[in-house]
Amino acid sequence: MPASEIHQKSRTDLAKPPVNEPREPEQFLMQAPQGNPLLLSHTLQELLSKDSVQVELIPEKKGLFLKHVEYEVSSKRFKCSVYRRYNDFVVFHEMLLQKFPYRMVPALPPKRMLGADREFIESRRRALKRFINLVARHPPFSEDVLLKLFLSFSGSDVQNKLRELVQGVGDEFMTCRLATQAKDFLPADIQAQFAASRELIRNIYNSFYKLRDRAERIASRAIDNASDLLIFGKELSALGSDTTPLPSWAALNNSTWGTLKQALKGLSVEFALLADKAVQQGKQEENDVVEKLNLFLDLLQSYKDLCERHEKGVLHKHQRALHKYSMMKKQMMSATVQNKEPESVEQLESRIVEQENAILTMELRNYFSLYCLHQETQLIHIYLPLTSHILGAFVNSQIQGHKEMSKVWNELKPKLSCLFVGSSSMPTPPLSPPEGNFFSN
């Protein structure tokens, strides 16, 4: 039986939904575009403009102990907001994998039942936001009814609705009109290209992983710097507000100490402002640099996961089917030589034909998997210019942060002049210790 007939038969058996099941609209079936359908024509800006989804925590109203965390998921594209729990994301993720096993489905953050502190909850919220935005901007996912339902259905049984959409429809291989022709569009050296792309993405992932760690440390240092500046200013203010009586033996310097205290007392305002600027810079780098790096890392990780699914899934099943076919052929030869009953030989022949069909289907799936991998690799490269966005955000944050803090430091400098008048002829703070040993007699 020709491979196309085998595919058409399996598609008829599996893709026909029950009478009462929601049918997938015709426009959501993967259409054959003009030219080479293997090539993606999207730009990064086009992907980013597909949708912008916000995921915000809904304030907990169930007492002191955290029971269920809910999120408000707002889609710019669908112009609506819905409430979702973590388990709703889990079912949505499962249905995506079931329907699109040969595509990059980003992983979900882990579920932590006990001891979920605020830091973990915020980290998971950010991860869910990255997940849903990557899905909403992925070409096949963005046009699928699963995504539309997840982002716009406001009923309470969203999990059942998601399962109903997938039930009886089959995966992308069953619904894509190009599935049986995938091999025709692939380059002759597809296996070599796949191996080279996998190695390249692995190297890019490793480098971006290190960049993300450094960016986290830089942002964290800015926030730590803010805390230190605030404490520094408070200690100066405390020193200036000290009411301990001046000892009689130091009475000669009473005016000096009083002047110094008065000057120190007001410095906490500038240091508090410096701390605020440092916090702003740290938060901005967390949002504009670290989060974008995490988004790209999530995408790269989904590509690595897809490569593993290809090797451990359809490729492994194909090899097992070939091995089983080989064993059946040996049994058939043995039965023929031993002149076994015709019934027994016919059953073996029937099983061999079934196995041949299974092998043909596995071969078609293998080529379709490579076809999808080729497109997903292109998608990674479309996202690569995100690097310039990340670096731009980092540089701008540093420039803006240092500019604003420099302004406050310059405003603070004149207020220190009185600290050096009287004890020195210098009208401004000394820039370095005087020459010679500071501690010499």
Coordinates of N, CA and C in Angstrom, one line a residue, residues 259-424:
T259 N 28.9 72.1 64.3 CA 28.8 72.4 62.8 C 28.8 71.1 62.0
L260 N 29.7 70.2 62.5 CA 29.8 68.9 61.8 C 28.5 68.1 62.0
K261 N 27.9 68.1 63.2 CA 26.7 67.4 63.4 C 25.5 67.9 62.5
Q262 N 25.5 69.2 62.4 CA 24.4 69.8 61.6 C 24.5 69.5 60.2
A263 N 25.8 69.4 59.7 CA 26.0 69.0 58.3 C 25.6 67.5 58.1
L264 N 26.0 66.7 59.0 CA 25.8 65.2 58.8 C 24.3 64.9 58.9
K265 N 23.6 65.6 59.7 CA 22.2 65.3 60.0 C 21.4 65.3 58.8
G266 N 21.7 66.2 57.8 CA 20.8 66.3 56.6 C 21.2 65.5 55.5
L267 N 22.3 64.7 55.6 CA 22.8 64.0 54.5 C 21.9 62.7 54.1
S268 N 21.1 62.3 55.1 CA 20.4 61.0 54.9 C 19.4 61.2 53.7
V269 N 18.9 62.4 53.4 CA 18.0 62.6 52.3 C 18.6 62.3 51.0
E270 N 19.9 62.8 50.7 CA 20.6 62.4 49.5 C 20.9 61.0 49.4
F271 N 21.3 60.4 50.5 CA 21.7 58.9 50.5 C 20.4 58.1 50.2
A272 N 19.3 58.5 50.8 CA 18.0 57.8 50.5 C 17.7 57.9 49.0
L273 N 17.9 59.1 48.4 CA 17.7 59.2 47.0 C 18.6 58.4 46.2
L274 N 19.9 58.3 46.6 CA 20.8 57.5 45.9 C 20.4 56.0 46.0
A275 N 19.9 55.6 47.2 CA 19.5 54.2 47.3 C 18.3 53.9 46.4
D276 N 17.4 54.9 46.3 CA 16.2 54.7 45.4 C 16.6 54.6 44.0
K277 N 17.6 55.4 43.5 CA 18.1 55.3 42.2 C 18.7 53.9 41.9
A278 N 19.5 53.4 42.9 CA 20.1 52.1 42.7 C 19.1 51.0 42.7
V279 N 18.0 51.1 43.5 CA 16.9 50.1 43.4 C 16.3 50.1 42.0
Q280 N 16.0 51.3 41.6 CA 15.4 51.4 40.2 C 16.2 50.8 39.2
Q281 N 17.5 51.0 39.2 CA 18.4 50.4 38.2 C 18.4 48.9 38.3
G282 N 18.5 48.4 39.6 CA 18.5 46.9 39.7 C 17.2 46.3 39.2
K283 N 16.0 46.9 39.6 CA 14.7 46.4 39.1 C 14.6 46.5 37.6
Q284 N 15.1 47.6 37.0 CA 15.0 47.7 35.6 C 15.8 46.6 34.9
E285 N 17.0 46.3 35.4 CA 17.8 45.3 34.9 C 17.2 43.9 35.0
E286 N 16.5 43.7 36.2 CA 15.8 42.4 36.3 C 14.8 42.2 35.3
N287 N 14.0 43.3 35.0 CA 12.9 43.2 34.1 C 13.3 43.3 32.6
D288 N 14.2 44.1 32.3 CA 14.6 44.3 30.9 C 15.8 43.5 30.4
V289 N 16.6 43.0 31.3 CA 17.8 42.3 30.9 C 17.6 40.8 31.3
V290 N 17.5 40.6 32.6 CA 17.4 39.2 33.1 C 16.2 38.5 32.6
E291 N 15.0 39.1 32.6 CA 13.8 38.5 32.1 C 13.9 38.1 30.6
K292 N 14.5 39.0 29.8 CA 14.7 38.8 28.4 C 15.7 37.6 28.2
L293 N 16.7 37.6 29.0 CA 17.6 36.4 28.9 C 16.9 35.1 29.3
N294 N 16.1 35.2 30.3 CA 15.4 34.0 30.7 C 14.4 33.5 29.6
L295 N 13.8 34.5 29.0 CA 12.8 34.2 27.9 C 13.6 33.5 26.8
F296 N 14.7 34.0 26.4 CA 15.5 33.3 25.3 C 16.0 32.0 25.8
L297 N 16.4 31.8 27.0 CA 16.9 30.5 27.5 C 15.7 29.5 27.5
D298 N 14.5 30.0 27.9 CA 13.3 29.1 27.8 C 13.1 28.6 26.4
L299 N 13.3 29.5 25.5 CA 13.1 29.1 24.1 C 14.2 28.1 23.6
L300 N 15.4 28.4 24.0 CA 16.5 27.5 23.6 C 16.4 26.1 24.3
Q301 N 15.9 26.1 25.6 CA 15.7 24.8 26.3 C 14.6 24.0 25.6
S302 N 13.5 24.7 25.1 CA 12.4 24.0 24.4 C 12.9 23.3 23.1
Y303 N 13.9 24.0 22.5 CA 14.5 23.4 21.3 C 15.3 22.1 21.7
K304 N 16.1 22.2 22.7 CA 16.8 21.0 23.2 C 15.9 19.9 23.6
D305 N 14.8 20.2 24.2 CA 13.8 19.2 24.6 C 13.2 18.6 23.4
L306 N 12.9 19.4 22.3 CA 12.4 18.9 21.1 C 13.3 17.9 20.4
C307 N 14.6 18.2 20.4 CA 15.6 17.3 19.8 C 15.6 16.0 20.5
E308 N 15.5 16.0 21.8 CA 15.4 14.8 22.6 C 14.2 14.0 22.3
R309 N 13.0 14.7 22.2 CA 11.8 14.0 21.8 C 11.9 13.3 20.4
H310 N 12.6 14.0 19.5 CA 12.7 13.4 18.2 C 13.5 12.1 18.2
E311 N 14.6 12.2 19.0 CA 15.5 11.0 19.0 C 14.8 9.8 19.9
K312 N 14.2 10.2 21.0 CA 13.7 9.2 21.9 C 12.3 8.8 21.5
G313 N 11.6 9.6 20.7 CA 10.2 9.4 20.3 C 10.1 8.7 19.0
V314 N 9.8 9.4 17.9 CA 9.5 8.9 16.6 C 10.7 8.1 16.1
L315 N 11.9 8.5 16.2 CA 13.1 7.8 15.7 C 13.2 6.5 16.4
H316 N 13.1 6.5 17.7 CA 13.2 5.2 18.5 C 12.1 4.2 18.1
K317 N 10.8 4.8 18.0 CA 9.7 3.9 17.6 C 9.9 3.3 16.2
H318 N 10.5 4.1 15.3 CA 10.8 3.7 13.9 C 11.8 2.5 14.0
Q319 N 12.8 2.6 14.8 CA 13.8 1.6 14.9 C 13.2 0.3 15.5
R320 N 12.3 0.5 16.5 CA 11.7 -0.7 17.1 C 10.7 -1.4 16.1
A321 N 10.0 -0.6 15.3 CA 9.2 -1.1 14.3 C 10.0 -1.9 13.2
L322 N 11.1 -1.4 12.8 CA 12.0 -2.1 11.9 C 12.5 -3.4 12.5
H323 N 12.8 -3.4 13.8 CA 13.3 -4.6 14.4 C 12.2 -5.7 14.5
K324 N 11.0 -5.2 14.8 CA 9.9 -6.2 14.9 C 9.6 -6.8 13.5
Y325 N 9.7 -5.9 12.5 CA 9.4 -6.4 11.1 C 10.4 -7.5 10.8
S326 N 11.7 -7.2 11.1 CA 12.7 -8.2 10.8 C 12.5 -9.5 11.5
M327 N 12.0 -9.5 12.8 CA 11.7 -10.7 13.5 C 10.5 -11.5 12.8
M328 N 9.5 -10.7 12.4 CA 8.4 -11.4 11.7 C 8.8 -12.1 10.4
K329 N 9.7 -11.4 9.7 CA 10.1 -12.0 8.4 C 10.9 -13.3 8.6
K330 N 11.6 -13.3 9.7 CA 12.4 -14.6 10.1 C 11.4 -15.7 10.4
Q331 N 10.3 -15.3 11.2 CA 9.3 -16.3 11.6 C 8.6 -16.8 10.3
M332 N 8.4 -15.9 9.4 CA 7.7 -16.3 8.1 C 8.5 -17.3 7.3
M333 N 9.8 -17.0 7.2 CA 10.7 -17.9 6.5 C 10.8 -19.2 7.2
S334 N 10.8 -19.2 8.5 CA 10.9 -20.5 9.3 C 9.6 -21.3 9.1
A335 N 8.4 -20.6 9.1 CA 7.1 -21.3 8.9 C 7.0 -21.9 7.5
T336 N 7.6 -21.2 6.5 CA 7.5 -21.7 5.1 C 8.4 -22.9 5.0
V337 N 9.6 -22.9 5.6 CA 10.5 -24.0 5.5 C 9.9 -25.2 6.2
Q338 N 9.2 -25.0 7.3 CA 8.7 -26.1 8.1 C 7.3 -26.6 7.6
N339 N 6.8 -25.9 6.5 CA 5.5 -26.3 5.9 C 4.4 -26.3 7.0
K340 N 4.3 -25.2 7.7 CA 3.2 -25.1 8.7 C 1.8 -24.9 8.1
E341 N 0.8 -25.0 8.9 CA -0.6 -24.9 8.4 C -0.8 -23.6 7.7
P342 N -1.6 -23.6 6.6 CA -1.9 -22.4 5.8 C -2.4 -21.2 6.7
E343 N -3.3 -21.6 7.7 CA -3.9 -20.6 8.6 C -2.8 -19.8 9.3
S344 N -1.8 -20.6 9.8 CA -0.7 -19.9 10.5 C 0.1 -19.0 9.6
V345 N 0.4 -19.5 8.4 CA 1.1 -18.7 7.5 C 0.4 -17.4 7.1
E346 N -0.9 -17.5 6.9 CA -1.8 -16.4 6.5 C -1.8 -15.3 7.6
Q347 N -1.8 -15.8 8.9 CA -1.8 -14.9 10.0 C -0.5 -14.1 10.1
L348 N 0.6 -14.8 9.8 CA 1.9 -14.2 9.8 C 2.0 -13.1 8.7
E349 N 1.5 -13.5 7.5 CA 1.5 -12.6 6.4 C 0.7 -11.3 6.7
S350 N -0.5 -11.5 7.3 CA -1.3 -10.4 7.7 C -0.6 -9.5 8.7
R351 N 0.1 -10.1 9.6 CA 0.8 -9.3 10.6 C 2.0 -8.6 10.0
I352 N 2.6 -9.2 9.0 CA 3.8 -8.5 8.3 C 3.3 -7.3 7.5
V353 N 2.1 -7.5 6.9 CA 1.5 -6.3 6.1 C 1.2 -5.2 7.1
E354 N 0.6 -5.5 8.2 CA 0.3 -4.5 9.2 C 1.6 -3.8 9.7
Q355 N 2.6 -4.6 9.9 CA 3.9 -4.0 10.3 C 4.6 -3.1 9.2
E356 N 4.4 -3.5 8.0 CA 4.9 -2.7 6.9 C 4.2 -1.4 6.9
N357 N 2.9 -1.4 7.1 CA 2.1 -0.2 7.1 C 2.6 0.7 8.3
A358 N 2.8 0.1 9.4 CA 3.3 0.8 10.6 C 4.7 1.4 10.3
I359 N 5.5 0.7 9.7 CA 6.9 1.2 9.3 C 6.8 2.4 8.4
L360 N 5.9 2.3 7.4 CA 5.7 3.4 6.5 C 5.2 4.7 7.2
T361 N 4.3 4.5 8.1 CA 3.7 5.6 8.9 C 4.8 6.2 9.8
M362 N 5.7 5.3 10.4 CA 6.8 5.8 11.2 C 7.8 6.6 10.4
E363 N 8.0 6.1 9.1 CA 8.9 6.9 8.3 C 8.4 8.2 7.9
L364 N 7.1 8.3 7.6 CA 6.4 9.6 7.3 C 6.5 10.5 8.5
R365 N 6.3 9.9 9.7 CA 6.3 10.8 10.9 C 7.8 11.2 11.2
N366 N 8.7 10.4 10.9 CA 10.1 10.8 11.1 C 10.5 12.0 10.2
Y367 N 10.1 11.9 8.9 CA 10.4 13.0 8.0 C 9.6 14.3 8.4
F368 N 8.4 14.1 8.9 CA 7.6 15.2 9.3 C 8.2 15.9 10.6
S369 N 8.7 15.0 11.4 CA 9.4 15.5 12.6 C 10.6 16.3 12.2
L370 N 11.4 15.9 11.2 CA 12.6 16.6 10.8 C 12.1 17.9 10.1
Y371 N 11.0 17.8 9.4 CA 10.4 19.0 8.7 C 10.1 20.1 9.8
C372 N 9.5 19.7 10.8 CA 9.1 20.6 11.9 C 10.4 21.1 12.6
L373 N 11.4 20.2 12.8 CA 12.6 20.6 13.4 C 13.4 21.7 12.6
H374 N 13.3 21.5 11.3 CA 13.9 22.5 10.4 C 13.3 23.9 10.6
Q375 N 11.9 23.9 10.7 CA 11.2 25.2 10.9 C 11.5 25.7 12.3
E376 N 11.6 24.9 13.3 CA 11.8 25.4 14.6 C 13.3 25.9 14.7
T377 N 14.2 25.3 14.0 CA 15.6 25.9 14.0 C 15.6 27.3 13.4
Q378 N 14.8 27.5 12.3 CA 14.7 28.8 11.7 C 14.1 29.8 12.7
L379 N 13.1 29.3 13.5 CA 12.5 30.1 14.5 C 13.5 30.6 15.6
I380 N 14.4 29.7 16.0 CA 15.4 30.1 16.9 C 16.2 31.2 16.3
H381 N 16.6 31.1 15.1 CA 17.4 32.1 14.4 C 16.7 33.4 14.2
I382 N 15.4 33.4 14.1 CA 14.6 34.6 14.0 C 14.6 35.3 15.3
Y383 N 14.7 34.6 16.4 CA 14.7 35.1 17.8 C 16.1 35.6 18.2
L384 N 17.2 35.2 17.4 CA 18.5 35.6 17.8 C 18.8 37.1 17.9
P385 N 18.2 37.9 17.0 CA 18.4 39.4 17.2 C 17.9 39.9 18.5
L386 N 17.2 39.1 19.3 CA 16.8 39.5 20.6 C 18.0 39.9 21.5
T387 N 19.2 39.3 21.1 CA 20.4 39.6 21.7 C 20.7 41.1 21.8
S388 N 20.5 41.8 20.6 CA 20.7 43.2 20.5 C 19.8 44.0 21.4
H389 N 18.5 43.5 21.5 CA 17.5 44.2 22.4 C 18.0 44.1 23.9
I390 N 18.5 42.9 24.2 CA 19.0 42.6 25.6 C 20.2 43.5 25.9
L391 N 21.2 43.5 25.0 CA 22.4 44.4 25.2 C 22.0 45.8 25.3
G392 N 21.1 46.2 24.4 CA 20.7 47.6 24.4 C 20.0 48.0 25.7
A393 N 19.2 47.2 26.2 CA 18.5 47.4 27.5 C 19.6 47.5 28.6
F394 N 20.6 46.6 28.6 CA 21.6 46.6 29.6 C 22.4 47.9 29.6
V395 N 22.9 48.3 28.4 CA 23.7 49.5 28.3 C 22.9 50.8 28.7
N396 N 21.6 50.8 28.2 CA 20.8 52.0 28.6 C 20.5 52.1 30.1
S397 N 20.3 50.9 30.7 CA 20.1 50.9 32.1 C 21.4 51.4 32.9
Q398 N 22.5 51.0 32.4 CA 23.8 51.4 33.1 C 24.0 52.9 32.9
I399 N 23.7 53.4 31.6 CA 23.9 54.8 31.3 C 23.0 55.7 32.2
Q400 N 21.7 55.3 32.1 CA 20.7 56.1 32.9 C 20.9 56.0 34.4
G401 N 21.2 54.8 34.9 CA 21.5 54.7 36.3 C 22.6 55.5 36.8
H402 N 23.7 55.4 36.1 CA 24.9 56.2 36.5 C 24.7 57.7 36.3
K403 N 24.0 58.1 35.3 CA 23.7 59.5 35.0 C 22.9 60.1 36.2
E404 N 21.8 59.3 36.6 CA 20.9 59.8 37.7 C 21.7 59.9 39.0
M405 N 22.5 58.8 39.3 CA 23.2 58.8 40.5 C 24.3 59.9 40.6
S406 N 24.9 60.1 39.4 CA 25.9 61.1 39.3 C 25.4 62.5 39.6
K407 N 24.1 62.7 39.2 CA 23.5 64.0 39.4 C 23.3 64.2 41.0
V408 N 22.8 63.1 41.6 CA 22.6 63.2 43.1 C 23.9 63.4 43.8
W409 N 25.0 62.7 43.4 CA 26.3 62.9 44.0 C 26.8 64.3 43.9
N410 N 26.6 64.9 42.7 CA 27.0 66.3 42.5 C 26.2 67.3 43.3
E411 N 24.9 67.0 43.5 CA 24.1 67.8 44.4 C 24.5 67.7 45.9
L412 N 25.0 66.5 46.2 CA 25.5 66.2 47.6 C 26.8 66.9 47.9
K413 N 27.7 67.0 46.9 CA 29.0 67.5 47.2 C 29.1 68.9 47.8
P414 N 28.4 69.9 47.4 CA 28.5 71.2 48.0 C 28.1 71.2 49.5
K415 N 27.2 70.3 49.9 CA 26.8 70.2 51.3 C 27.9 69.7 52.2
L416 N 28.9 69.1 51.6 CA 30.0 68.6 52.4 C 31.1 69.7 52.7
S417 N 31.0 70.8 52.0 CA 32.1 71.8 52.0 C 32.3 72.3 53.5
C418 N 31.2 72.5 54.2 CA 31.3 73.0 55.6 C 32.0 72.0 56.5
L419 N 32.1 70.8 56.1 CA 32.8 69.8 57.0 C 34.3 70.0 57.0
F420 N 34.8 70.8 56.0 CA 36.2 70.9 55.8 C 36.6 72.4 56.1
V421 N 35.7 73.3 56.3 CA 36.0 74.6 56.7 C 36.3 74.7 58.1
G422 N 37.3 75.4 58.5 CA 37.7 75.6 59.9 C 38.9 74.6 60.3
S423 N 38.8 73.4 59.9 CA 39.9 72.5 60.2 C 40.9 72.5 59.0
S424 N 40.5 73.1 57.9 CA 41.4 73.1 56.8 C 41.0 74.3 55.9

